[in-house]
Amino acid sequence: MGSIDADQQPTGNLCAVVTGANKGIGLAVVRQLAELGVHVVLTSRDVARGTAAVRSLHSAGLSNILFYQLDVSDPLSAASLAGFVSDRFGKLDILVNNAAASGVVVDVEGLVALNIDPDHWLSGKATNLVKEVIEHTHESAVACIEINYFGCKRVTESLLPLLRLSPSGARIVNVSSLRSELKRIPNEGIRGELADVEKLDEERIENILGRFLEDSKEGKLEAGGWPMMLPAYSISKVAVNAYTRVIARRWPEMCINCVHPGFVKTDLNWNTGVETTDEGARGPVMLALLPAGGPSGRYFHKTAAMADF
Ligand SMILES: NC(=O)c1ccc[n+]([C@@H]2O[C@H](COP(=O)([O-])OP(=O)(O)OC[C@H]3O[C@@H](n4cnc5c(N)ncnc54)[C@H](OP(=O)(O)O)[C@@H]3O)[C@@H](O)[C@H]2O)c1
């Protein structure tokens, strides 16, 4: 594990897009970037939630934030955002793909009552404990993969022509998760396919997702050797990491990385996390502002680059 000391030199010339930014870590990323002088487009799928978030930042004195409605699961919405950014800025320097869904249906009261030790969440020891209160449904799995992986890919592809115009070499930050680590996948064959980095491309990644969804539909996830703690979420983030490697190789002039933000208290984990959203934003913000020649195609645990993923 190595640490990157980012020599952060943001200027008023940089512009950024953050997805799923009406709350949680995304909102904190927007605030931290804006405080450093970056012009930020705060996006949210819900207009009322997004404009309320922007208003709260404006009233805190941050005028360099714009709102744009973006549902990452809607191709037209992503294309429309690209048109807006093009008109306003003529280029894009930073994209933070942050929007995500958990892919499960939860009895929140029951979960809170279990009072699970945060270390048990992180180590995966909680898998059996939460079986009664966290339900994997095929419908939520499909939506989760659509948002977490295809949403990230869709928004990236829509904004790529603008990212390629960034004079400083764009930065793409894909917010991932500890759940993405390959060691958490019991099936050795799937682990092997994902670890064969040279052969990875979108087709291979999506083939794995397709097989996951087949097994999900047939109730065969455990037999198929898929991770059983938040299965769809975990596999969607595995796919996000693999996609990060693929596009980092394709666009060497950019710094494209993925990051586990920490175990942060947000709605996504039913507020079981232990870190603040400001702490969770530190890794994504550091990667958004990497100096020229910084790392690319890497996975970070908060602000530390991991040797393996
Ligand atoms: N919290 C943690 O401990 C933790 C750990 C590891 C990784 N992460 C990652 O951190 C990122 C931020 O999560 P968070 O913890 O801050 O959770 P959060 O507070 O629940 O925020 C998730 C955001 O994603 C948005 N979103 C969901 N579906 C969307 C869609 N189709 N289009 C656009 N936006 C959509 C949500 O919008 P709505 O308000 O409209 O639902 C919300 O703004 C995620 O990528 C997550 O996987 C979090």
XYZ file of N, CA and C and ligand atoms in Angstrom, residues 20-25 45 49 70-73 98-100 147 175-177 233 237 260-264 266-269, ligand 1:
138
model
N -25.039 11.744 -8.595
C -25.661 11.339 -7.317
C -25.205 12.231 -6.178
N -25.293 13.564 -6.405
C -24.623 14.491 -5.478
C -25.587 15.279 -4.601
N -26.857 14.881 -4.552
C -27.794 15.631 -3.709
C -27.619 15.345 -2.223
N -26.855 14.291 -1.898
C -26.647 13.959 -0.477
C -25.401 13.080 -0.360
N -25.121 12.704 0.878
C -24.066 11.722 1.120
C -22.684 12.181 0.670
N -21.888 11.208 0.243
C -20.500 11.484 -0.128
C -20.429 12.419 -1.342
N -30.798 12.862 -9.643
C -31.905 12.387 -10.500
C -33.197 13.107 -10.162
N -34.634 17.533 -4.883
C -33.531 17.215 -3.960
C -32.227 17.892 -4.431
N -29.753 14.665 -13.591
C -29.151 13.504 -14.263
C -29.578 12.221 -13.571
N -30.285 11.392 -14.337
C -30.553 10.026 -13.887
C -29.581 9.146 -14.659
N -28.627 8.537 -13.963
C -27.562 7.814 -14.667
C -28.085 6.583 -15.400
N -29.307 6.159 -15.080
C -29.822 4.991 -15.810
C -30.565 5.394 -17.081
N -20.299 8.855 -8.876
C -20.559 8.559 -7.462
C -21.913 7.880 -7.222
N -22.884 8.110 -8.109
C -24.251 7.605 -7.882
C -24.243 6.083 -7.719
N -25.050 5.586 -6.793
C -25.124 4.131 -6.606
C -26.372 3.731 -5.841
N -27.597 0.951 -12.508
C -27.139 2.252 -11.981
C -25.622 2.240 -11.757
N -16.338 5.977 -7.931
C -16.458 5.649 -6.512
C -16.872 4.178 -6.412
N -15.976 3.401 -5.832
C -16.169 1.949 -5.744
C -16.455 1.573 -4.295
N -16.009 0.412 -3.888
C -16.286 -0.061 -2.533
C -15.339 -1.203 -2.203
N -24.600 -5.427 -5.487
C -23.752 -4.257 -5.203
C -22.278 -4.641 -5.364
N -19.639 -3.283 -8.297
C -18.423 -2.527 -7.992
C -17.177 -3.254 -8.517
N -12.394 3.259 -2.801
C -13.294 2.942 -1.685
C -13.239 4.150 -0.746
N -14.376 4.823 -0.518
C -14.324 6.083 0.238
C -14.201 5.920 1.748
N -14.364 4.690 2.248
C -14.403 4.473 3.695
C -15.787 3.969 4.078
N -15.970 3.649 5.357
C -17.272 3.158 5.837
C -17.996 4.371 6.417
N -18.792 5.003 5.566
C -19.335 6.335 5.832
C -20.817 6.232 6.194
N -24.185 6.930 5.753
C -25.085 7.502 4.732
C -26.315 6.602 4.582
N -27.255 7.083 3.792
C -28.472 6.292 3.557
C -28.154 4.973 2.854
N -27.088 4.959 2.060
C -26.778 3.751 1.282
C -26.554 2.535 2.184
N -25.921 2.779 3.357
C -25.714 1.650 4.277
C -26.630 1.774 5.493
N -21.347 4.965 2.532
C -20.359 4.052 2.494
O -19.901 3.534 3.527
C -19.794 3.643 1.184
C -18.835 2.619 1.186
C -18.290 2.226 -0.018
C -18.675 2.852 -1.174
N -19.599 3.849 -1.154
C -19.952 4.485 -2.414
O -20.032 5.884 -2.251
C -20.904 6.427 -3.254
C -21.882 7.396 -2.620
O -22.740 6.683 -1.753
P -23.266 7.276 -0.370
O -22.777 6.371 0.678
O -22.984 8.707 -0.291
O -24.823 6.964 -0.505
P -26.126 7.900 -0.595
O -26.064 8.980 0.401
O -27.266 6.955 -0.564
O -25.995 8.554 -2.047
C -26.235 7.838 -3.221
C -26.562 8.844 -4.278
O -26.764 8.154 -5.532
C -27.954 8.672 -6.099
N -28.549 7.795 -7.099
C -29.055 6.560 -6.954
N -29.557 6.122 -8.133
C -29.336 7.116 -9.043
C -29.609 7.273 -10.416
N -30.249 6.324 -11.129
N -29.215 8.422 -11.031
C -28.603 9.390 -10.344
N -28.332 9.312 -9.029
C -28.697 8.177 -8.382
C -28.870 8.922 -4.917
O -29.950 9.752 -5.295
P -31.381 9.737 -4.508
O -31.203 10.623 -3.314
O -32.298 10.298 -5.541
O -31.657 8.325 -4.143
C -27.870 9.601 -3.993
O -27.706 10.957 -4.347
C -21.567 5.235 -3.925
O -20.913 4.963 -5.149
C -21.325 4.115 -2.944
O -21.309 2.846 -3.560
C -20.182 4.246 0.004
